[in-house]
CSV table of C-alpha atoms and ligand atoms in Angstrom, one decimal:
chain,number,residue,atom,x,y,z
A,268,UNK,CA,186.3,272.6,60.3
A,269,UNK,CA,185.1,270.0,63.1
A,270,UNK,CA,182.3,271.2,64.8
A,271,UNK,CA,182.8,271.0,69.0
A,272,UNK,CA,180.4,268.6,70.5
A,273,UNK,CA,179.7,271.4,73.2
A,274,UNK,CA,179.7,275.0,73.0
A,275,UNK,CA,179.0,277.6,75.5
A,276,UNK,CA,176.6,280.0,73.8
A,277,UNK,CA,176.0,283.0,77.0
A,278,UNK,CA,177.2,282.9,80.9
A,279,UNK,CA,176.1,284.6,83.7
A,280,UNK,CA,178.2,284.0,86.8
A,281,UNK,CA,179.0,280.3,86.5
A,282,UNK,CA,175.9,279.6,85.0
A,283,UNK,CA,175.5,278.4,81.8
A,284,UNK,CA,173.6,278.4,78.5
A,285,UNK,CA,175.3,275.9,75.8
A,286,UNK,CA,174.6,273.8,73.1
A,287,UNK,CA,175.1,269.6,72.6
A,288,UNK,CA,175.5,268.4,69.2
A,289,UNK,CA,173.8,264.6,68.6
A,290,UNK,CA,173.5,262.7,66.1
A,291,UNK,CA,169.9,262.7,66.4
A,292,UNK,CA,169.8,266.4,66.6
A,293,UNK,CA,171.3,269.6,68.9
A,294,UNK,CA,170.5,269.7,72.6
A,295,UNK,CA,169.8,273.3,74.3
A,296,UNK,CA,171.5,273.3,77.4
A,297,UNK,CA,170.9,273.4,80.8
A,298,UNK,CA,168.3,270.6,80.0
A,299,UNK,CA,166.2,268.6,82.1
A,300,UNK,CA,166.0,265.0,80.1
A,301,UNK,CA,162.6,263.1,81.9
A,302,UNK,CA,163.7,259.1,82.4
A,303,UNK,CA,162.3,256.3,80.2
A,304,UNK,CA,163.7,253.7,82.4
A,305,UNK,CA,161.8,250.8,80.1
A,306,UNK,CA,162.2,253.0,77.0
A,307,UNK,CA,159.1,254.5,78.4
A,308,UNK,CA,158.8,257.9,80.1
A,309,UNK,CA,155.8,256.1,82.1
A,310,UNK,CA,152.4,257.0,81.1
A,311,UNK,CA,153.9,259.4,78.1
A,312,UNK,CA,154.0,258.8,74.5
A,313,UNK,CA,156.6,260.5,72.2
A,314,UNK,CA,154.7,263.2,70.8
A,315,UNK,CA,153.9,264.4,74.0
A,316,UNK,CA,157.3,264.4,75.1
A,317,UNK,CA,157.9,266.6,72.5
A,318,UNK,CA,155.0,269.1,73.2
A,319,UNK,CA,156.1,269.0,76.7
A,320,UNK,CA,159.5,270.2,75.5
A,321,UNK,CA,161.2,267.6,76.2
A,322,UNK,CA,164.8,267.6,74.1
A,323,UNK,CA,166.3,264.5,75.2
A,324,UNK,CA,165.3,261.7,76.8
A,325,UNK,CA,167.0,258.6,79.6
A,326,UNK,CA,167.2,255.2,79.0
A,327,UNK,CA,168.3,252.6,81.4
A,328,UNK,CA,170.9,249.8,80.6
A,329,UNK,CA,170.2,248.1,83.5
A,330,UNK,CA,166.4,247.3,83.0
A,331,UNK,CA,166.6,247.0,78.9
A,332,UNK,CA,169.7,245.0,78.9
A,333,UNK,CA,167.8,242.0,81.1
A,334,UNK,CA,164.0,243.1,79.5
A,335,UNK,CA,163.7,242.5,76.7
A,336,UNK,CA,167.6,242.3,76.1
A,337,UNK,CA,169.7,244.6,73.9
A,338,UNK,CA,170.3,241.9,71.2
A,339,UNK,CA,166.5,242.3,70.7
A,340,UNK,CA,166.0,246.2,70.1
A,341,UNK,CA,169.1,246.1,68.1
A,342,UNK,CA,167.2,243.7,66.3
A,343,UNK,CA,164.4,245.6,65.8
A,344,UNK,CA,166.3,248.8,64.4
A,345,UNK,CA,167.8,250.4,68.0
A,346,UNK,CA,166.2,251.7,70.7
A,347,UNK,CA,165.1,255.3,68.6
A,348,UNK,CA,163.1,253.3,66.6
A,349,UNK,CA,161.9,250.7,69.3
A,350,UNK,CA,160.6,253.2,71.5
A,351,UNK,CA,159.3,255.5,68.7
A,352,UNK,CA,161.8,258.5,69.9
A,353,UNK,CA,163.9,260.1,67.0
A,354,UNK,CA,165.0,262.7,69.4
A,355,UNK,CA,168.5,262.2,71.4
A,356,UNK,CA,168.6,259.5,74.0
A,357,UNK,CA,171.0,259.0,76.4
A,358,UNK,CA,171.7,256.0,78.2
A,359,UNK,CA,173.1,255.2,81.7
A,360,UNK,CA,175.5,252.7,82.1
A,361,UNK,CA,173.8,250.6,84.7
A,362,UNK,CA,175.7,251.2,87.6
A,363,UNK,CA,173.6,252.9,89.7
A,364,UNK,CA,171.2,250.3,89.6
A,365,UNK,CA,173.8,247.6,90.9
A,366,UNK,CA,175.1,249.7,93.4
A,367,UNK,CA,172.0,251.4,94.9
A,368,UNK,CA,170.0,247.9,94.8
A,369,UNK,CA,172.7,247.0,97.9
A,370,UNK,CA,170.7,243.4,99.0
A,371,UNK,CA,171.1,242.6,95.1
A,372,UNK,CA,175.3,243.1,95.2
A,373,UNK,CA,177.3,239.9,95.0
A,374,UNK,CA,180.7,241.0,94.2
A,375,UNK,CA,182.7,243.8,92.7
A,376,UNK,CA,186.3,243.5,91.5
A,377,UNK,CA,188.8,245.3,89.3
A,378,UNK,CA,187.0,243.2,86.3
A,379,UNK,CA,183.2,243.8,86.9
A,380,UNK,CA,180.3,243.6,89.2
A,381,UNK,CA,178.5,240.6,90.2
A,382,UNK,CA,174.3,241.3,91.0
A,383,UNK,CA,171.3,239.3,91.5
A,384,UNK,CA,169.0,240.3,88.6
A,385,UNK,CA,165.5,242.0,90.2
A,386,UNK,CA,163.6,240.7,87.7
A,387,UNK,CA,164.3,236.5,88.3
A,388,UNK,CA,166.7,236.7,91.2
A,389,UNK,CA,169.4,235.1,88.7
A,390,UNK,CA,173.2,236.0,88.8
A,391,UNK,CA,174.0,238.2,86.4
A,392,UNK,CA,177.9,240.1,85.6
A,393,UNK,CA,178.3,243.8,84.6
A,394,UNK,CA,181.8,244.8,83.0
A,395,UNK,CA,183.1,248.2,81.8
A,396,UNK,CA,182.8,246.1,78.2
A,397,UNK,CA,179.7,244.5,78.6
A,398,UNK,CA,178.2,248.4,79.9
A,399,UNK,CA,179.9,249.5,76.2
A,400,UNK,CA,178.4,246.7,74.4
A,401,UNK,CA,175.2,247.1,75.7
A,402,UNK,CA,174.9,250.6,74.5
A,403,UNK,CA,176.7,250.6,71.3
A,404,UNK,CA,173.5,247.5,70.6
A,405,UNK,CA,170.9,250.3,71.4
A,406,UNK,CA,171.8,252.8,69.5
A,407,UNK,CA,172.0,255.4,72.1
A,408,UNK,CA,173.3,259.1,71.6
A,409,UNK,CA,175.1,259.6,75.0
A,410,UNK,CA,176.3,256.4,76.5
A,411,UNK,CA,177.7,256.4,80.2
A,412,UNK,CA,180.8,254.9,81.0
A,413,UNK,CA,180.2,252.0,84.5
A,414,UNK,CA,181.0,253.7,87.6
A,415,UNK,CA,181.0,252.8,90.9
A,416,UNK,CA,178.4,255.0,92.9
A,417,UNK,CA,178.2,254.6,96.6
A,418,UNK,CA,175.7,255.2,99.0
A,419,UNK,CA,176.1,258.6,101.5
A,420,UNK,CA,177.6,256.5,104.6
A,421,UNK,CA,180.5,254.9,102.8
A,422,UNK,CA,183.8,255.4,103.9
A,423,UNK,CA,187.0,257.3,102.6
A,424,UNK,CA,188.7,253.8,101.8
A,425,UNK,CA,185.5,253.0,100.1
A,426,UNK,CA,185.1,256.3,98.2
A,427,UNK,CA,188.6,256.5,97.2
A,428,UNK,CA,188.9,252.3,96.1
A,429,UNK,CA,185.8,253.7,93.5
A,430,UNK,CA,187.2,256.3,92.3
A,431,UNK,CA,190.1,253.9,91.7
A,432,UNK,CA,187.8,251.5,89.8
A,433,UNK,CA,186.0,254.2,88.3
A,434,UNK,CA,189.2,255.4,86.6
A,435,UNK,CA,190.2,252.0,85.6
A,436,UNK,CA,186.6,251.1,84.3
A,437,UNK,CA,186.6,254.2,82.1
A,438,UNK,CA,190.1,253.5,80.7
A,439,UNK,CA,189.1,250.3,79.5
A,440,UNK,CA,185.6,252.2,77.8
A,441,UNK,CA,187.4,255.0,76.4
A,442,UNK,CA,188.3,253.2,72.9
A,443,UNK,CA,185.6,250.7,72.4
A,444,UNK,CA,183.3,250.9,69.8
A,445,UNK,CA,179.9,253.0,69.8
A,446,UNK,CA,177.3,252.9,67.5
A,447,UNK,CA,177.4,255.7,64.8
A,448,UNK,CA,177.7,259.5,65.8
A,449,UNK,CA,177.5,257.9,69.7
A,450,UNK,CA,179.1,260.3,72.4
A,451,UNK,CA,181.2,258.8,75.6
A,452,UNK,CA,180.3,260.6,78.9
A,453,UNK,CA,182.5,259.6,82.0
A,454,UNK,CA,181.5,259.9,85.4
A,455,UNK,CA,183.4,261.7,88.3
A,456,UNK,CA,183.2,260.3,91.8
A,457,UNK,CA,184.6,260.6,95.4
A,458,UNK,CA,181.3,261.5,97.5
A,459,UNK,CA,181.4,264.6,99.6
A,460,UNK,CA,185.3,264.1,99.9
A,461,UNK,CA,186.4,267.1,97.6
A,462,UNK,CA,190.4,265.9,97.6
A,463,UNK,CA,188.8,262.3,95.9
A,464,UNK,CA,186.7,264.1,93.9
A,465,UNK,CA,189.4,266.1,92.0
A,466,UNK,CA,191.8,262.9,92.0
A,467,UNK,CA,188.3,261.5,90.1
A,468,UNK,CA,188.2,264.4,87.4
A,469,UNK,CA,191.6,264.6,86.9
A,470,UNK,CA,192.5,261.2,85.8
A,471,UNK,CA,189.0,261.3,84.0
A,472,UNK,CA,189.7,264.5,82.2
A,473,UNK,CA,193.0,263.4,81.2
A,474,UNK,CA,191.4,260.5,79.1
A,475,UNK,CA,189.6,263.1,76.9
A,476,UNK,CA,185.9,261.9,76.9
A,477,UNK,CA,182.9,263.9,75.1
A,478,UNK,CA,181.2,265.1,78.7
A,479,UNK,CA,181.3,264.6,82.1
A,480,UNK,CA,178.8,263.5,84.7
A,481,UNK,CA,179.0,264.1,88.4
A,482,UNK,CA,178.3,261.2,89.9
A,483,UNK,CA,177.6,259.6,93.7
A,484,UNK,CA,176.1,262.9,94.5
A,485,UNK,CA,171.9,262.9,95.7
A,486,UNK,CA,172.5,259.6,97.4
A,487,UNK,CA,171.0,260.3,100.9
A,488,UNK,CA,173.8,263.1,101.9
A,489,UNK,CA,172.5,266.5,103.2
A,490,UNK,CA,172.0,269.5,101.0
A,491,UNK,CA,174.7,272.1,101.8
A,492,UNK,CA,178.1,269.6,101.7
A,493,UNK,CA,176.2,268.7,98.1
A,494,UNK,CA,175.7,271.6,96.7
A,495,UNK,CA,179.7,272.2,97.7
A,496,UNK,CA,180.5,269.4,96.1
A,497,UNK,CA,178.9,269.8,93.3
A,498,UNK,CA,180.7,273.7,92.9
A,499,UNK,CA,183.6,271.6,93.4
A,500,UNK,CA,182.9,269.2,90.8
A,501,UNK,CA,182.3,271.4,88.2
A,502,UNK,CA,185.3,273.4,89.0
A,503,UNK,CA,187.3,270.4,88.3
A,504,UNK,CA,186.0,269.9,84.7
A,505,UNK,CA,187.1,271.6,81.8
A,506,UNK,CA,185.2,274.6,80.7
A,507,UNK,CA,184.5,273.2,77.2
A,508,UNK,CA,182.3,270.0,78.1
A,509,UNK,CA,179.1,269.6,78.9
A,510,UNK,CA,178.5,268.9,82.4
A,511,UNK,CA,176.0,266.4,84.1
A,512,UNK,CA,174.4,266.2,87.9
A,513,UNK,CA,173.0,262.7,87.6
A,514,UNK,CA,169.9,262.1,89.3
A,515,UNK,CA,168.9,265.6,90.8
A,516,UNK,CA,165.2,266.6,89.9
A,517,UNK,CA,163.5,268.8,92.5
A,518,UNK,CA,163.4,272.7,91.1
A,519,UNK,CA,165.7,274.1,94.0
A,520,UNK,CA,168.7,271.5,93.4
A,521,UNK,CA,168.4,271.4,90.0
A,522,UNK,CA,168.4,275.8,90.1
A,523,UNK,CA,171.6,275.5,92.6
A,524,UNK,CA,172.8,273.2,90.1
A,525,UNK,CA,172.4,275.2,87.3
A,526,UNK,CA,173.8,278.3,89.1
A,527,UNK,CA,176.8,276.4,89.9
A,528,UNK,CA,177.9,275.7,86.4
A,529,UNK,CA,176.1,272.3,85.3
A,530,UNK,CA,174.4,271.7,82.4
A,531,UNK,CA,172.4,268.6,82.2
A,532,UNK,CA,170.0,266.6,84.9
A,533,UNK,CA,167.9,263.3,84.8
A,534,UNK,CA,165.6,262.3,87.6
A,535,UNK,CA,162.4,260.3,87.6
A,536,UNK,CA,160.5,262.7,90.4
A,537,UNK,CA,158.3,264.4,88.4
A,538,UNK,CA,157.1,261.0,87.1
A,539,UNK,CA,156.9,259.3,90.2
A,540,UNK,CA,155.1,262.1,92.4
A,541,UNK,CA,152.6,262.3,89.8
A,542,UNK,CA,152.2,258.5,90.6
A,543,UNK,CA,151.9,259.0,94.2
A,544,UNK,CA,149.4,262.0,93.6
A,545,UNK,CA,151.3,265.2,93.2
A,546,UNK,CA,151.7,268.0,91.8
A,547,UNK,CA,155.2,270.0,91.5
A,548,UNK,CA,154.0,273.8,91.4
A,549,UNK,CA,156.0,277.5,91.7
A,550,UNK,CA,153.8,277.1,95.1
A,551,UNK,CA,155.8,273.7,96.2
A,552,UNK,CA,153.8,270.2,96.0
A,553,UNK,CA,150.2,270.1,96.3
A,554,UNK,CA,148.7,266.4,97.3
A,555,UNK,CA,145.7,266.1,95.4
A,556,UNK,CA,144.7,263.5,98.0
A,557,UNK,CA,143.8,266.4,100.2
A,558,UNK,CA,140.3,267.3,100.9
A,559,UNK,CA,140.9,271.4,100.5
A,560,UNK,CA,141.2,270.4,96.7
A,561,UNK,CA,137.8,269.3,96.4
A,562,UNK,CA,135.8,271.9,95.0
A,563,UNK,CA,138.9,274.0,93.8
A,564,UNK,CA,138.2,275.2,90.4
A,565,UNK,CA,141.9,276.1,89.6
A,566,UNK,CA,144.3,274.7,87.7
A,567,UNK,CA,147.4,272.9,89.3
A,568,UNK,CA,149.4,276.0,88.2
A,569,UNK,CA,148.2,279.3,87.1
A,570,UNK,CA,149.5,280.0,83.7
A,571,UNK,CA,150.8,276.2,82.5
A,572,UNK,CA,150.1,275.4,78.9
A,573,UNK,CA,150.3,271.3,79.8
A,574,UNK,CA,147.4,269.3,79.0
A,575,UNK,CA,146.5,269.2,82.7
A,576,UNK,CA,146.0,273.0,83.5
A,577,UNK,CA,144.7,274.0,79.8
A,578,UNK,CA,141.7,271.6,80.6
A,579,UNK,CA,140.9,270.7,84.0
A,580,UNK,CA,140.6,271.9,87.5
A,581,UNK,CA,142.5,270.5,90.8
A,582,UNK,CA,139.1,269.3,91.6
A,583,UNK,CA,138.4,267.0,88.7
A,584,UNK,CA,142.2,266.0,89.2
A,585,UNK,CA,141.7,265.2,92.6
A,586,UNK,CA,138.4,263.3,92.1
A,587,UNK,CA,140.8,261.1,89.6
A,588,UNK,CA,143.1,260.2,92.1
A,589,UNK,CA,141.2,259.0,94.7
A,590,UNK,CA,139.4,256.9,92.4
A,591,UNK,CA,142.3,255.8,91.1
A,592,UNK,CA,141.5,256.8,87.4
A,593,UNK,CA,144.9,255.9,85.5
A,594,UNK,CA,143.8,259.4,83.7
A,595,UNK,CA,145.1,261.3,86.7
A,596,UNK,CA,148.0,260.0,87.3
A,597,UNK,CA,148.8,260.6,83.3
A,598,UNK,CA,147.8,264.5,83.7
A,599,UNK,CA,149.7,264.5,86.9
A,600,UNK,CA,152.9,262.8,84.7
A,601,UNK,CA,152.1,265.6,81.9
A,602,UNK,CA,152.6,268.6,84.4
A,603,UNK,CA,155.0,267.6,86.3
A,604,UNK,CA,157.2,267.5,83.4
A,605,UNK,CA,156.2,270.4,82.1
A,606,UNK,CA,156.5,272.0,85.1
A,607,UNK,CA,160.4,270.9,85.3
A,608,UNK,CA,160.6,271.7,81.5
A,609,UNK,CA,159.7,275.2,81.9
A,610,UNK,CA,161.7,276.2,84.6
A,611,UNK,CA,164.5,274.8,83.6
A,612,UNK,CA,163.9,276.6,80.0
A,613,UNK,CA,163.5,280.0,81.9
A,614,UNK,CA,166.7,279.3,83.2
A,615,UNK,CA,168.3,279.0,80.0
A,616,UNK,CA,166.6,282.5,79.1
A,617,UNK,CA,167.3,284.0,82.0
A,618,UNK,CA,171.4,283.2,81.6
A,619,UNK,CA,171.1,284.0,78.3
A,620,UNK,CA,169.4,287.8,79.4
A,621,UNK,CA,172.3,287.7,82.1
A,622,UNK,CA,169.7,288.0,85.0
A,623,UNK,CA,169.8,284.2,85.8
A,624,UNK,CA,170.0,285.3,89.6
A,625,UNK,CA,167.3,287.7,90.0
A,626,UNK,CA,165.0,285.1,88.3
A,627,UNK,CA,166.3,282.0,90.5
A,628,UNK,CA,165.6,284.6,94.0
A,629,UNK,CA,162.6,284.9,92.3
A,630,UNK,CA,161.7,281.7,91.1
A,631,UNK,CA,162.7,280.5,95.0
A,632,UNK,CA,160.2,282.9,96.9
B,875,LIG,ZN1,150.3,272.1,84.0
C-alpha cells in the first residue's frame, strides 16, 4: 500500500496536527521551518538546529542558484550534504525574490522573468524550467513551483494576469524531473481578491501536486482582509494536503494561521530581529538596546531551555549587543528560534489534546 505524503493525525476546529513524509525523514506538522537563505540559517550550525527543534529547514533558489551556482553543490553531493543538513529541506522557487526586489524587474512574460542579479547587477532569466532545474540539482525535499507574487497595491488586472501565469507556470512544472523522493508544492495566488484566489486553487488543485502554499499573502496588506484570505485559502485546498502560509513568522499570525487550517510557515524574523537586537518573548519583543535591561538578572524568557536563557541573563545579553559582540546576536538567533519552535510545538499539542483554543487565548494574553 502507498503511503499518503500527508496525513491528518488529530483536529480541533480547523486546526490541524498532521504528518509530511520526506525522503529525508517525516515532518510533524504545523511546523515552523527557520530560513537558510545561503544554505545557512545565519549564525546557526546544524546540530543546533536540531537541538532547537528545528524539523525542516528553507533554502533559497534565488541566492544559491547565482552564489555559488546549483551546478556546484550538485557537484559537491546536493545541498544536504553541502550544508551539513540531513534533515528535510525545502526549497523556494525564487520568485519572491524577483518579484519583491521591484527596482531589479526587467520583464515578465508568459515564458519567464527577466531580473537584474543583486549580487553583480547582470541580467539574468528565471523560467518555470529553469526554477525546476535548479531544484532537482540541489537535491531538495520540497521544491516550489515559480509563481508570480505581487506586492499589496497591485491591481485586480494585475492579480488576476498572475494567477493566469501562475497556473500556466505550474503546468509546465508539474511533470519535470525532481531529484529522487522530491515533492512538488504549488502556490495559490490572487491577493486579498477571494473570487481570484479560488480561480488560483482550483486550476492548481486540479493539476494534482503533493502540497499547496498560499502565496502573495504578508506582502504589506493589513491584518484582518489577511487573515480572511488566508481562511479563504485554505478552504479552497483539499483537505488531504499539506498546507503552507509562506513567509508569515510573528507568533500571532503564525497562531491565526494555524487556527485557520494551515500547516507549514517560513519566515526569517526570528533571525533577523535577533540581528537588530531582539528578543521574541510570551511578553512581546524586548530591545536589549534598552537601558532598563542593564542590571536585569533574568533570562530573556522564564522557563526556555535555549542556550541563551539556560546560561545568561538579559544583562550580559544586552552588554553584548551594545558592544556589538557577534556572541549576542548568535544567542539572540538561538532563542528566537526556539522561542518560535516551541510555540508552534505547543500548538501541535494542544490540537492534538483538542484544547488548541483555550491555549492560543492563552498564549495571546
Ligand atoms: Zn531562550
Amino acid at each position: 500500500m502507498m503511503t499518503e505524503v500527508f496525513s491528518v493525525t488529530a483536529r480541533d476546529g480547523l486546526a490541524r496536527a498532521g504528518v509530511l513524509r520526506t525522503a529525508h525523514g517525516d515532518v510533524r506538522t504545523p511546523v515552523f521551518m527557520p530560513v537558510g537563505t545561503k544554505a545557512t540559517v545565519k549564525a546557526v550550525d546544524p546540530d543546533e538546529l536540531r537541538t532547537l527543534g528545528a524539523q525542516i529547514v528553507l533554502g533559497n533558489t534565488y541566492h544559491l542558484h547565482l552564489r555559488p551556482g546549483e551546478e556546484l553543490i550538485a557537484e559537491l553531493g546536493g545541498l544536504h550534504r553541502f550544508m551539513g543538513w540531513d534533515g528535510p529541506i525545502l526549497t523556494d522557487s525564487g520568485g519572491f525574490q524577483v518579484f519583491s526586489l521591484r527596482d531589479t524587474l526587467l520583464e515578465v512574460d508568459d515564458d519567464g522573468v527577466t531580473f537584474r542579479s543583486v549580487y553583480d547587477g547582470k541580467a539574468e532569466r528565471l523560467t518555470p524550467e529553469l526554477a525546476a532545474q535548479i531544484q532537482e540539482r540541489l537535491g531538495s525535499d520540497i521544491a516550489m513551483c515559480l509563481d508570480i507574487c505581487l506586492p499589496a497595491d497591485a491591481s485586480r488586472a494585475e492579480l488576476e494576469e498572475a494567477v493566469r501565469r501562475t497556473t500556466l507556470w505550474a503546468q509546465r512544472q508539474r511533470d519535470l524531473p525532481r531529484a529522487a523522493g522530491q515533492l512538488r508544492f504549488a502556490i495559490t495566488q490572487g491577493g486579498l481578491d477571494l473570487q481570484l484566489r479560488e480561480r488560483s486553487s482550483s486550476e492548481l488543485v486540479a493539476l494534482d501536486f503533493d502540497g499547496y502554499a498560499i502565496g502573495g499573502l504578508s506582502v504589506g496588506e493589513h491584518r484582518e482582509p489577511m487573515f480572511e484570505a488566508t481562511s479563504a485559502a485554505a478552504a479552497f485546498l483539499p483537505d488531504e494536503k499539506a498546507r503552507y502560509f509562506m513567509g508569515i513568522g510573528d507568533p500571532e499570525g503564525v497562531l491565526e494561521a494555524i487556527a485557520r487550517g494551515v500547516d507549514m510557515f517560513d519566515c526569517v524574523l526570528p533571525t533577523r530581529t535577533a540581528r537588530t537586537g531582539s528578543a521574541l518573548t510570551s511578553e512581546g519583543r524586548l530591545n536589549l538596546r534598552n537601558a532598563r535591561f542593564a542590571r536585569d538578572e533574568r533570562p530573556l524568557e522564564e522557563g526556555c531551555a535555549c542556550p541563551a536563557c539556560t546560561r545568561f541573563s538579559r544583562a550580559y545579553i544586552r552588554h553584548l549587543v551594545t558592544q556589538q559582540e557577534i556572541l549576542g546576536l548568535r544567542l539572540l538567533s538561538l532563542h528566537n528560534l526556539r522561542f518560535l519552535l516551541d510555540l508552534v510545538a505547543g500548538a501541535r499539542q494542544a490540537i492534538e489534546r483538542g484544547e488548541f483554543t483555550s491555549w492560543r487565548n492563552g498564549v495571546l494574553n
